Short mmCIF file of C-alpha atoms in Angstrom, two decimals:
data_model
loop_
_atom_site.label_atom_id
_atom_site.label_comp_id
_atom_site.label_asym_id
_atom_site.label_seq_id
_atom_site.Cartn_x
_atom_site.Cartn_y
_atom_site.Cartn_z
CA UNK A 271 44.02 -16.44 44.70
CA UNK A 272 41.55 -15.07 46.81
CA UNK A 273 37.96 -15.93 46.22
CA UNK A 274 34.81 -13.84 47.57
CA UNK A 275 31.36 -13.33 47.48
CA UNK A 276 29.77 -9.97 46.45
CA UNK A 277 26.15 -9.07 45.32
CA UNK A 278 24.82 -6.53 43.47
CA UNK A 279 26.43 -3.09 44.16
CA UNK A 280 28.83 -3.87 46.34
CA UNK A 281 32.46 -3.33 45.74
CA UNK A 282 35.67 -4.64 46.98
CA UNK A 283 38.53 -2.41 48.12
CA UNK A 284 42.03 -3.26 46.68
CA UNK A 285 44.97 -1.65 48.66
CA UNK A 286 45.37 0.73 51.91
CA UNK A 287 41.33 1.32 52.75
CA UNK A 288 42.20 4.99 53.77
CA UNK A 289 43.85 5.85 50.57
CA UNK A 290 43.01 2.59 47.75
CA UNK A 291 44.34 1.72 44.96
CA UNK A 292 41.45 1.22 43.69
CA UNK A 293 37.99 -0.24 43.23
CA UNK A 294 35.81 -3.20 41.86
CA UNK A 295 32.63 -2.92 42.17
CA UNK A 296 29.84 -5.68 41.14
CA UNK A 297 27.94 -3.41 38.81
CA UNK A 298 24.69 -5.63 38.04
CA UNK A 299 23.77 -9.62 38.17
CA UNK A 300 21.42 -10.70 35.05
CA UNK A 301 21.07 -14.00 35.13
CA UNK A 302 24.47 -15.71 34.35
CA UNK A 303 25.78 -12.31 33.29
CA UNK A 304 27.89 -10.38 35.76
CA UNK A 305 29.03 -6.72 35.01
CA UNK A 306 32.20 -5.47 37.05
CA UNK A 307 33.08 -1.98 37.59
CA UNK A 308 36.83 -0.67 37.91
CA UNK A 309 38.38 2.39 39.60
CA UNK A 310 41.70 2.45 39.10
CA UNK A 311 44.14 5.52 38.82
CA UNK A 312 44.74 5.35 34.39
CA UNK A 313 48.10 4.77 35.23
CA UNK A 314 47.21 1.02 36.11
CA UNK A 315 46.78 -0.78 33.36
CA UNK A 316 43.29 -2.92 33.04
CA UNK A 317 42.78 -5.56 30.84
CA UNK A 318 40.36 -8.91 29.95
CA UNK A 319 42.46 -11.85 30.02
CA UNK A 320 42.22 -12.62 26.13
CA UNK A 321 43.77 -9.32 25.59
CA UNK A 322 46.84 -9.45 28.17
CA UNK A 323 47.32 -12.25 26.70
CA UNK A 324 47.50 -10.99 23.27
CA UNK A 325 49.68 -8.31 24.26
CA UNK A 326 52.14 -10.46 26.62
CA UNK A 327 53.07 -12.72 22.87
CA UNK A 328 53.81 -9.78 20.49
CA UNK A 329 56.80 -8.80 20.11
CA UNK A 330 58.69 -5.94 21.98
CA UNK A 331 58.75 -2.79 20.18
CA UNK A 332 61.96 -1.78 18.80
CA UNK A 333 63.32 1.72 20.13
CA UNK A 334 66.07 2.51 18.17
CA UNK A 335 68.95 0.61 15.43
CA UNK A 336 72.23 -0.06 15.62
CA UNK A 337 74.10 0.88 12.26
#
């Protein structure tokens, strides 16, 4: 895991610099409150970690029967 320090506004660059991936960007700092931006393509799925987890224990979806 990489760990780094930001402040307000700036962003860090995730992929080839000359053509990224994407974006995160440290939107605003209020107090102990700390709003992140993303840029992503919306073919890369972004989610809070609550939620992926949520969605990594259901159950597959089922695409067709046999029968």
């Amino acid at each position: 895991m990489l760990v780094i320090t930001r402040r307000d506004g700036e962003e860090v660059v995730i992929g080839d610099p000359r053509n990224p991936m994407g974006v995160i960007r440290i939107a605003n700092i209020k107090g102990d409150r700390v709003r992140v931006a993303f840029d992503f393509p919306k073919h890369v799925q972004v989610h809070r970690r609550e939620v992926a987890d949520q969605i990594a224990s259901e159950k597959p979806d089922i695409i067709g029967r046999i029968g």
